[in-house]
Amino acid sequence: MDASRTLFELKSTFIRAQVRILSESLEAPEDWRSYATGSEEDELSDKAVQDALQKLNATLKQHNRIIYSSQAIQHVAQQIASLYWSLVSEATRNEGLGSKRVEKTVDLCSHFNIAQLPVELVDQSATEEQRSRYRRLREQLVRLDSKRQQRQRRLNQLRRLQSLLEPFLEPQKNIQPNLVMRDGELVQELEKMRMLVARVGGRIGQSKGSQNTEGTPPYALGSDEKLAALLDMS
């Protein structure tokens, strides 16, 4: 195993190689007719076989793109790496070695692995300069991991906000169409209200004019009479 690459990278490369093999186009062997059991009345032509293989290869490629996507490959590789390191950690604890040894293939992008790093360098033969360099690099790695977690939380928050704002992308379909459409229900109700206000205003003007003509003060009418005079449409 290449010591310069993490277990996650190695497994991802292996899975992608297997997917490429599965995605290769299928071809009929040259002597496929010797395996066929067709009748003389309905003999398969080379063109029919090629068309069938072309459709089959297209279906296989589409299937592989959906099933073996990059996200799926990364997920499987991460599961393999997590399972591997959990088994290694358990075996190490059983042997009494503890979890202080840092393997070369440890994925230092993982928060779990960073948290498991020892505070001090375990190697007894290490010099003071090497110990100081290890402490400095570990502190830097912890700071970067903390910043990445903050960015990840911020990203998750923005994604939630984006999902909440998705209905606003098409307001005419998702946000009360009567508020944004010219011929919506709200516009029709406002038009009715405008006409009613105009009619009521006209009746009030007529009522005042008739009262002034007859010399009857408006305060002489009772509330019921005022309402009847206001709503009288005849």
PDB file of C-alpha atoms in Angstrom:
ATOM      1  CA  MET A   1       0.000   0.000   0.000  1.00  0.00           C
ATOM      2  CA  ASP A   2       1.306   3.441  -0.945  1.00  0.00           C
ATOM      3  CA  ALA A   3       2.248   5.173   2.316  1.00  0.00           C
ATOM      4  CA  SER A   4       1.859   8.626   0.773  1.00  0.00           C
ATOM      5  CA  ARG A   5      -1.879   8.146   0.196  1.00  0.00           C
ATOM      6  CA  THR A   6      -4.667   7.739   2.711  1.00  0.00           C
ATOM      7  CA  LEU A   7      -6.808   4.658   2.961  1.00  0.00           C
ATOM      8  CA  PHE A   8      -9.789   6.662   1.726  1.00  0.00           C
ATOM      9  CA  GLU A   9      -7.915   7.682  -1.436  1.00  0.00           C
ATOM     10  CA  LEU A  10      -6.732   4.133  -2.103  1.00  0.00           C
ATOM     11  CA  LYS A  11     -10.196   2.640  -1.758  1.00  0.00           C
ATOM     12  CA  SER A  12     -11.757   5.401  -3.863  1.00  0.00           C
ATOM     13  CA  THR A  13      -9.246   4.734  -6.644  1.00  0.00           C
ATOM     14  CA  PHE A  14      -9.895   0.998  -6.476  1.00  0.00           C
ATOM     15  CA  ILE A  15     -13.678   1.391  -6.632  1.00  0.00           C
ATOM     16  CA  ARG A  16     -13.454   3.830  -9.558  1.00  0.00           C
ATOM     17  CA  ALA A  17     -11.254   1.352 -11.427  1.00  0.00           C
ATOM     18  CA  GLN A  18     -13.832  -1.391 -10.904  1.00  0.00           C
ATOM     19  CA  VAL A  19     -16.622   0.925 -12.052  1.00  0.00           C
ATOM     20  CA  ARG A  20     -14.685   1.707 -15.235  1.00  0.00           C
ATOM     21  CA  ILE A  21     -14.394  -2.017 -15.911  1.00  0.00           C
ATOM     22  CA  LEU A  22     -18.129  -2.465 -15.410  1.00  0.00           C
ATOM     23  CA  SER A  23     -18.823   0.514 -17.680  1.00  0.00           C
ATOM     24  CA  GLU A  24     -16.921  -0.873 -20.657  1.00  0.00           C
ATOM     25  CA  SER A  25     -19.062  -1.518 -23.722  1.00  0.00           C
ATOM     26  CA  LEU A  26     -20.164  -5.085 -24.347  1.00  0.00           C
ATOM     27  CA  GLU A  27     -19.404  -6.663 -27.700  1.00  0.00           C
ATOM     28  CA  ALA A  28     -20.658  -9.867 -29.220  1.00  0.00           C
ATOM     29  CA  PRO A  29     -17.972 -12.520 -29.855  1.00  0.00           C
ATOM     30  CA  GLU A  30     -17.137 -13.326 -33.437  1.00  0.00           C
ATOM     31  CA  ASP A  31     -18.524 -16.848 -33.141  1.00  0.00           C
ATOM     32  CA  TRP A  32     -21.744 -15.812 -31.417  1.00  0.00           C
ATOM     33  CA  ARG A  33     -23.828 -17.581 -34.068  1.00  0.00           C
ATOM     34  CA  SER A  34     -22.512 -20.936 -32.905  1.00  0.00           C
ATOM     35  CA  TYR A  35     -24.102 -20.245 -29.500  1.00  0.00           C
ATOM     36  CA  ALA A  36     -27.394 -18.955 -30.899  1.00  0.00           C
ATOM     37  CA  THR A  37     -30.420 -21.246 -31.036  1.00  0.00           C
ATOM     38  CA  GLY A  38     -32.422 -19.318 -33.594  1.00  0.00           C
ATOM     39  CA  SER A  39     -34.566 -20.950 -36.251  1.00  0.00           C
ATOM     40  CA  GLU A  40     -33.991 -20.747 -39.984  1.00  0.00           C
ATOM     41  CA  GLU A  41     -37.236 -18.830 -40.474  1.00  0.00           C
ATOM     42  CA  ASP A  42     -36.246 -15.943 -38.201  1.00  0.00           C
ATOM     43  CA  GLU A  43     -32.464 -15.646 -38.385  1.00  0.00           C
ATOM     44  CA  LEU A  44     -30.860 -12.754 -36.521  1.00  0.00           C
ATOM     45  CA  SER A  45     -28.957 -10.275 -38.636  1.00  0.00           C
ATOM     46  CA  ASP A  46     -25.712  -8.608 -37.632  1.00  0.00           C
ATOM     47  CA  LYS A  47     -27.433  -5.217 -37.653  1.00  0.00           C
ATOM     48  CA  ALA A  48     -30.118  -6.398 -35.234  1.00  0.00           C
ATOM     49  CA  VAL A  49     -27.475  -7.712 -32.855  1.00  0.00           C
ATOM     50  CA  GLN A  50     -25.469  -4.480 -33.053  1.00  0.00           C
ATOM     51  CA  ASP A  51     -28.584  -2.376 -32.401  1.00  0.00           C
ATOM     52  CA  ALA A  52     -29.482  -4.500 -29.384  1.00  0.00           C
ATOM     53  CA  LEU A  53     -25.941  -4.227 -28.008  1.00  0.00           C
ATOM     54  CA  GLN A  54     -25.933  -0.468 -28.547  1.00  0.00           C
ATOM     55  CA  LYS A  55     -29.160  -0.068 -26.573  1.00  0.00           C
ATOM     56  CA  LEU A  56     -27.850  -2.390 -23.862  1.00  0.00           C
ATOM     57  CA  ASN A  57     -24.588  -0.444 -23.537  1.00  0.00           C
ATOM     58  CA  ALA A  58     -26.465   2.852 -23.327  1.00  0.00           C
ATOM     59  CA  THR A  59     -28.690   1.438 -20.584  1.00  0.00           C
ATOM     60  CA  LEU A  60     -25.682   0.080 -18.686  1.00  0.00           C
ATOM     61  CA  LYS A  61     -23.852   3.414 -18.839  1.00  0.00           C
ATOM     62  CA  GLN A  62     -26.914   5.255 -17.584  1.00  0.00           C
ATOM     63  CA  HIS A  63     -27.319   2.705 -14.791  1.00  0.00           C
ATOM     64  CA  ASN A  64     -23.668   3.026 -13.759  1.00  0.00           C
ATOM     65  CA  ARG A  65     -23.839   6.834 -13.727  1.00  0.00           C
ATOM     66  CA  ILE A  66     -26.811   6.716 -11.370  1.00  0.00           C
ATOM     67  CA  ILE A  67     -25.775   3.845  -9.096  1.00  0.00           C
ATOM     68  CA  TYR A  68     -22.005   4.404  -9.059  1.00  0.00           C
ATOM     69  CA  SER A  69     -21.950   8.182  -8.756  1.00  0.00           C
ATOM     70  CA  SER A  70     -19.022  10.068  -7.229  1.00  0.00           C
ATOM     71  CA  GLN A  71     -21.000  10.626  -4.024  1.00  0.00           C
ATOM     72  CA  ALA A  72     -21.749   6.907  -3.731  1.00  0.00           C
ATOM     73  CA  ILE A  73     -18.103   5.967  -4.316  1.00  0.00           C
ATOM     74  CA  GLN A  74     -16.901   8.449  -1.693  1.00  0.00           C
ATOM     75  CA  HIS A  75     -19.499   7.205   0.766  1.00  0.00           C
ATOM     76  CA  VAL A  76     -18.448   3.564   0.345  1.00  0.00           C
ATOM     77  CA  ALA A  77     -14.743   4.437   0.577  1.00  0.00           C
ATOM     78  CA  GLN A  78     -15.369   6.452   3.744  1.00  0.00           C
ATOM     79  CA  GLN A  79     -17.265   3.547   5.280  1.00  0.00           C
ATOM     80  CA  ILE A  80     -14.408   1.167   4.464  1.00  0.00           C
ATOM     81  CA  ALA A  81     -11.841   3.550   5.951  1.00  0.00           C
ATOM     82  CA  SER A  82     -13.918   4.094   9.097  1.00  0.00           C
ATOM     83  CA  LEU A  83     -14.429   0.363   9.565  1.00  0.00           C
ATOM     84  CA  TYR A  84     -10.735  -0.308   9.015  1.00  0.00           C
ATOM     85  CA  TRP A  85      -9.574   2.263  11.545  1.00  0.00           C
ATOM     86  CA  SER A  86     -12.145   1.185  14.102  1.00  0.00           C
ATOM     87  CA  LEU A  87     -10.838  -2.379  13.836  1.00  0.00           C
ATOM     88  CA  VAL A  88      -7.250  -1.169  14.062  1.00  0.00           C
ATOM     89  CA  SER A  89      -8.029   0.940  17.126  1.00  0.00           C
ATOM     90  CA  GLU A  90      -9.763  -1.966  18.814  1.00  0.00           C
ATOM     91  CA  ALA A  91      -6.876  -4.317  18.065  1.00  0.00           C
ATOM     92  CA  THR A  92      -4.392  -1.752  19.342  1.00  0.00           C
ATOM     93  CA  ARG A  93      -6.280  -1.319  22.594  1.00  0.00           C
ATOM     94  CA  ASN A  94      -6.428  -5.068  23.063  1.00  0.00           C
ATOM     95  CA  GLU A  95      -2.674  -5.294  22.659  1.00  0.00           C
ATOM     96  CA  GLY A  96      -2.165  -2.578  25.264  1.00  0.00           C
ATOM     97  CA  LEU A  97      -0.439  -0.216  22.880  1.00  0.00           C
ATOM     98  CA  GLY A  98      -3.020   2.512  23.250  1.00  0.00           C
ATOM     99  CA  SER A  99      -4.018   4.846  20.430  1.00  0.00           C
ATOM    100  CA  LYS A 100      -1.023   7.163  20.574  1.00  0.00           C
ATOM    101  CA  ARG A 101       0.746   5.917  17.462  1.00  0.00           C
ATOM    102  CA  VAL A 102       0.016   7.916  14.311  1.00  0.00           C
ATOM    103  CA  GLU A 103       0.036   5.798  11.165  1.00  0.00           C
ATOM    104  CA  LYS A 104       1.208   7.275   7.884  1.00  0.00           C
ATOM    105  CA  THR A 105      -2.078   6.441   6.180  1.00  0.00           C
ATOM    106  CA  VAL A 106      -4.271   8.189   8.771  1.00  0.00           C
ATOM    107  CA  ASP A 107      -6.689  10.624   7.155  1.00  0.00           C
ATOM    108  CA  LEU A 108      -5.865  13.873   8.948  1.00  0.00           C
ATOM    109  CA  CYS A 109      -8.834  15.568   7.284  1.00  0.00           C
ATOM    110  CA  SER A 110     -11.138  13.624   9.603  1.00  0.00           C
ATOM    111  CA  HIS A 111     -12.187  15.369  12.803  1.00  0.00           C
ATOM    112  CA  PHE A 112     -12.250  12.037  14.635  1.00  0.00           C
ATOM    113  CA  ASN A 113      -8.634  11.257  13.703  1.00  0.00           C
ATOM    114  CA  ILE A 114      -7.479  14.760  14.622  1.00  0.00           C
ATOM    115  CA  ALA A 115      -9.116  14.468  18.030  1.00  0.00           C
ATOM    116  CA  GLN A 116      -7.275  11.175  18.610  1.00  0.00           C
ATOM    117  CA  LEU A 117      -3.823  12.663  18.007  1.00  0.00           C
ATOM    118  CA  PRO A 118      -1.625  12.568  21.132  1.00  0.00           C
ATOM    119  CA  VAL A 119      -0.684  15.896  22.643  1.00  0.00           C
ATOM    120  CA  GLU A 120       3.008  14.979  22.815  1.00  0.00           C
ATOM    121  CA  LEU A 121       5.157  12.968  20.454  1.00  0.00           C
ATOM    122  CA  VAL A 122       5.334   9.386  21.710  1.00  0.00           C
ATOM    123  CA  ASP A 123       8.636   8.440  20.091  1.00  0.00           C
ATOM    124  CA  GLN A 124      11.213   8.305  22.878  1.00  0.00           C
ATOM    125  CA  SER A 125      14.091   8.790  20.447  1.00  0.00           C
ATOM    126  CA  ALA A 126      12.687  12.069  19.095  1.00  0.00           C
ATOM    127  CA  THR A 127      14.680  15.229  19.670  1.00  0.00           C
ATOM    128  CA  GLU A 128      13.350  18.324  21.377  1.00  0.00           C
ATOM    129  CA  GLU A 129      13.136  20.088  18.022  1.00  0.00           C
ATOM    130  CA  GLN A 130      11.014  17.266  16.609  1.00  0.00           C
ATOM    131  CA  ARG A 131       8.743  17.342  19.655  1.00  0.00           C
ATOM    132  CA  SER A 132       8.319  21.100  19.353  1.00  0.00           C
ATOM    133  CA  ARG A 133       7.584  20.797  15.643  1.00  0.00           C
ATOM    134  CA  TYR A 134       4.980  18.090  16.329  1.00  0.00           C
ATOM    135  CA  ARG A 135       3.220  20.239  18.937  1.00  0.00           C
ATOM    136  CA  ARG A 136       3.202  23.216  16.573  1.00  0.00           C
ATOM    137  CA  LEU A 137       1.811  21.192  13.674  1.00  0.00           C
ATOM    138  CA  ARG A 138      -0.807  19.549  15.873  1.00  0.00           C
ATOM    139  CA  GLU A 139      -2.018  22.914  17.201  1.00  0.00           C
ATOM    140  CA  GLN A 140      -2.194  24.266  13.664  1.00  0.00           C
ATOM    141  CA  LEU A 141      -4.150  21.211  12.540  1.00  0.00           C
ATOM    142  CA  VAL A 142      -6.593  21.589  15.441  1.00  0.00           C
ATOM    143  CA  ARG A 143      -7.158  25.268  14.586  1.00  0.00           C
ATOM    144  CA  LEU A 144      -7.778  24.477  10.932  1.00  0.00           C
ATOM    145  CA  ASP A 145     -10.166  21.694  11.874  1.00  0.00           C
ATOM    146  CA  SER A 146     -12.072  24.079  14.151  1.00  0.00           C
ATOM    147  CA  LYS A 147     -12.360  26.639  11.346  1.00  0.00           C
ATOM    148  CA  ARG A 148     -13.529  23.960   8.949  1.00  0.00           C
ATOM    149  CA  GLN A 149     -16.229  22.849  11.380  1.00  0.00           C
ATOM    150  CA  GLN A 150     -17.406  26.450  11.702  1.00  0.00           C
ATOM    151  CA  ARG A 151     -17.522  26.787   7.917  1.00  0.00           C
ATOM    152  CA  GLN A 152     -19.388  23.489   7.692  1.00  0.00           C
ATOM    153  CA  ARG A 153     -21.986  24.657  10.197  1.00  0.00           C
ATOM    154  CA  ARG A 154     -22.315  27.920   8.280  1.00  0.00           C
ATOM    155  CA  LEU A 155     -22.702  25.976   5.035  1.00  0.00           C
ATOM    156  CA  ASN A 156     -25.406  23.781   6.556  1.00  0.00           C
ATOM    157  CA  GLN A 157     -27.213  26.888   7.789  1.00  0.00           C
ATOM    158  CA  LEU A 158     -27.073  28.516   4.351  1.00  0.00           C
ATOM    159  CA  ARG A 159     -28.320  25.338   2.730  1.00  0.00           C
ATOM    160  CA  ARG A 160     -31.286  25.271   5.097  1.00  0.00           C
ATOM    161  CA  LEU A 161     -32.021  28.904   4.259  1.00  0.00           C
ATOM    162  CA  GLN A 162     -31.755  28.113   0.572  1.00  0.00           C
ATOM    163  CA  SER A 163     -34.263  25.298   0.947  1.00  0.00           C
ATOM    164  CA  LEU A 164     -36.621  27.679   2.759  1.00  0.00           C
ATOM    165  CA  LEU A 165     -36.282  30.280  -0.015  1.00  0.00           C
ATOM    166  CA  GLU A 166     -36.864  27.846  -2.870  1.00  0.00           C
ATOM    167  CA  PRO A 167     -40.633  28.591  -3.009  1.00  0.00           C
ATOM    168  CA  PHE A 168     -39.800  32.242  -3.762  1.00  0.00           C
ATOM    169  CA  LEU A 169     -38.115  31.242  -7.024  1.00  0.00           C
ATOM    170  CA  GLU A 170     -41.579  30.856  -8.603  1.00  0.00           C
ATOM    171  CA  PRO A 171     -43.860  33.173  -6.618  1.00  0.00           C
ATOM    172  CA  GLN A 172     -46.741  32.948  -9.069  1.00  0.00           C
ATOM    173  CA  LYS A 173     -47.042  29.231  -8.336  1.00  0.00           C
ATOM    174  CA  ASN A 174     -45.934  28.959  -4.722  1.00  0.00           C
ATOM    175  CA  ILE A 175     -46.789  32.257  -2.964  1.00  0.00           C
ATOM    176  CA  GLN A 176     -50.508  33.129  -2.979  1.00  0.00           C
ATOM    177  CA  PRO A 177     -51.122  33.744  -6.674  1.00  0.00           C
ATOM    178  CA  ASN A 178     -53.882  36.237  -5.812  1.00  0.00           C
ATOM    179  CA  LEU A 179     -51.224  38.638  -4.481  1.00  0.00           C
ATOM    180  CA  VAL A 180     -48.995  38.661  -7.539  1.00  0.00           C
ATOM    181  CA  MET A 181     -51.357  38.111 -10.475  1.00  0.00           C
ATOM    182  CA  ARG A 182     -53.090  41.003 -12.178  1.00  0.00           C
ATOM    183  CA  ASP A 183     -56.418  39.178 -12.393  1.00  0.00           C
ATOM    184  CA  GLY A 184     -56.171  37.505  -8.995  1.00  0.00           C
ATOM    185  CA  GLU A 185     -58.891  37.263  -6.382  1.00  0.00           C
ATOM    186  CA  LEU A 186     -57.457  40.062  -4.274  1.00  0.00           C
ATOM    187  CA  VAL A 187     -57.522  42.508  -7.195  1.00  0.00           C
ATOM    188  CA  GLN A 188     -61.141  41.622  -7.910  1.00  0.00           C
ATOM    189  CA  GLU A 189     -62.131  42.156  -4.289  1.00  0.00           C
ATOM    190  CA  LEU A 190     -60.351  45.517  -4.220  1.00  0.00           C
ATOM    191  CA  GLU A 191     -62.222  46.557  -7.362  1.00  0.00           C
ATOM    192  CA  LYS A 192     -65.527  45.626  -5.730  1.00  0.00           C
ATOM    193  CA  MET A 193     -64.558  47.584  -2.634  1.00  0.00           C
ATOM    194  CA  ARG A 194     -63.657  50.622  -4.740  1.00  0.00           C
ATOM    195  CA  MET A 195     -67.037  50.540  -6.474  1.00  0.00           C
ATOM    196  CA  LEU A 196     -68.842  50.128  -3.152  1.00  0.00           C
ATOM    197  CA  VAL A 197     -66.968  53.082  -1.647  1.00  0.00           C
ATOM    198  CA  ALA A 198     -67.883  55.218  -4.665  1.00  0.00           C
ATOM    199  CA  ARG A 199     -71.557  54.289  -4.365  1.00  0.00           C
ATOM    200  CA  VAL A 200     -71.585  54.916  -0.616  1.00  0.00           C
ATOM    201  CA  GLY A 201     -69.883  58.271  -1.155  1.00  0.00           C
ATOM    202  CA  GLY A 202     -72.464  59.194  -3.760  1.00  0.00           C
ATOM    203  CA  ARG A 203     -75.322  58.233  -1.459  1.00  0.00           C
ATOM    204  CA  ILE A 204     -73.835  60.292   1.338  1.00  0.00           C
ATOM    205  CA  GLY A 205     -73.657  63.296  -0.971  1.00  0.00           C
ATOM    206  CA  GLN A 206     -77.259  62.791  -2.104  1.00  0.00           C
ATOM    207  CA  SER A 207     -78.397  62.377   1.492  1.00  0.00           C
ATOM    208  CA  LYS A 208     -76.757  65.632   2.542  1.00  0.00           C
ATOM    209  CA  GLY A 209     -78.210  67.474  -0.450  1.00  0.00           C
ATOM    210  CA  SER A 210     -81.744  66.262   0.192  1.00  0.00           C
ATOM    211  CA  GLN A 211     -81.494  67.081   3.870  1.00  0.00           C
ATOM    212  CA  ASN A 212     -80.281  70.612   3.151  1.00  0.00           C
ATOM    213  CA  THR A 213     -83.095  71.110   0.634  1.00  0.00           C
ATOM    214  CA  GLU A 214     -85.810  69.934   2.989  1.00  0.00           C
ATOM    215  CA  GLY A 215     -84.333  71.903   5.864  1.00  0.00           C
ATOM    216  CA  THR A 216     -84.143  68.870   8.099  1.00  0.00           C
ATOM    217  CA  PRO A 217     -80.914  68.808  10.108  1.00  0.00           C
ATOM    218  CA  PRO A 218     -78.984  65.533   9.818  1.00  0.00           C
ATOM    219  CA  TYR A 219     -78.810  65.133  13.575  1.00  0.00           C
ATOM    220  CA  ALA A 220     -82.604  65.006  13.717  1.00  0.00           C
ATOM    221  CA  LEU A 221     -82.607  61.528  12.141  1.00  0.00           C
ATOM    222  CA  GLY A 222     -82.118  58.435  14.239  1.00  0.00           C
ATOM    223  CA  SER A 223     -79.359  55.878  13.653  1.00  0.00           C
ATOM    224  CA  ASP A 224     -81.719  53.424  11.946  1.00  0.00           C
ATOM    225  CA  GLU A 225     -83.068  56.148   9.671  1.00  0.00           C
ATOM    226  CA  LYS A 226     -79.544  57.279   8.748  1.00  0.00           C
ATOM    227  CA  LEU A 227     -78.534  53.704   7.879  1.00  0.00           C
ATOM    228  CA  ALA A 228     -81.692  53.159   5.838  1.00  0.00           C
ATOM    229  CA  ALA A 229     -81.129  56.418   3.966  1.00  0.00           C
ATOM    230  CA  LEU A 230     -77.498  55.497   3.298  1.00  0.00           C
ATOM    231  CA  LEU A 231     -78.248  52.025   1.949  1.00  0.00           C
ATOM    232  CA  ASP A 232     -81.409  52.975   0.087  1.00  0.00           C
ATOM    233  CA  MET A 233     -80.601  52.228  -3.556  1.00  0.00           C
ATOM    234  CA  SER A 234     -83.972  53.283  -4.996  1.00  0.00           C
TER     235      SER A 234
END
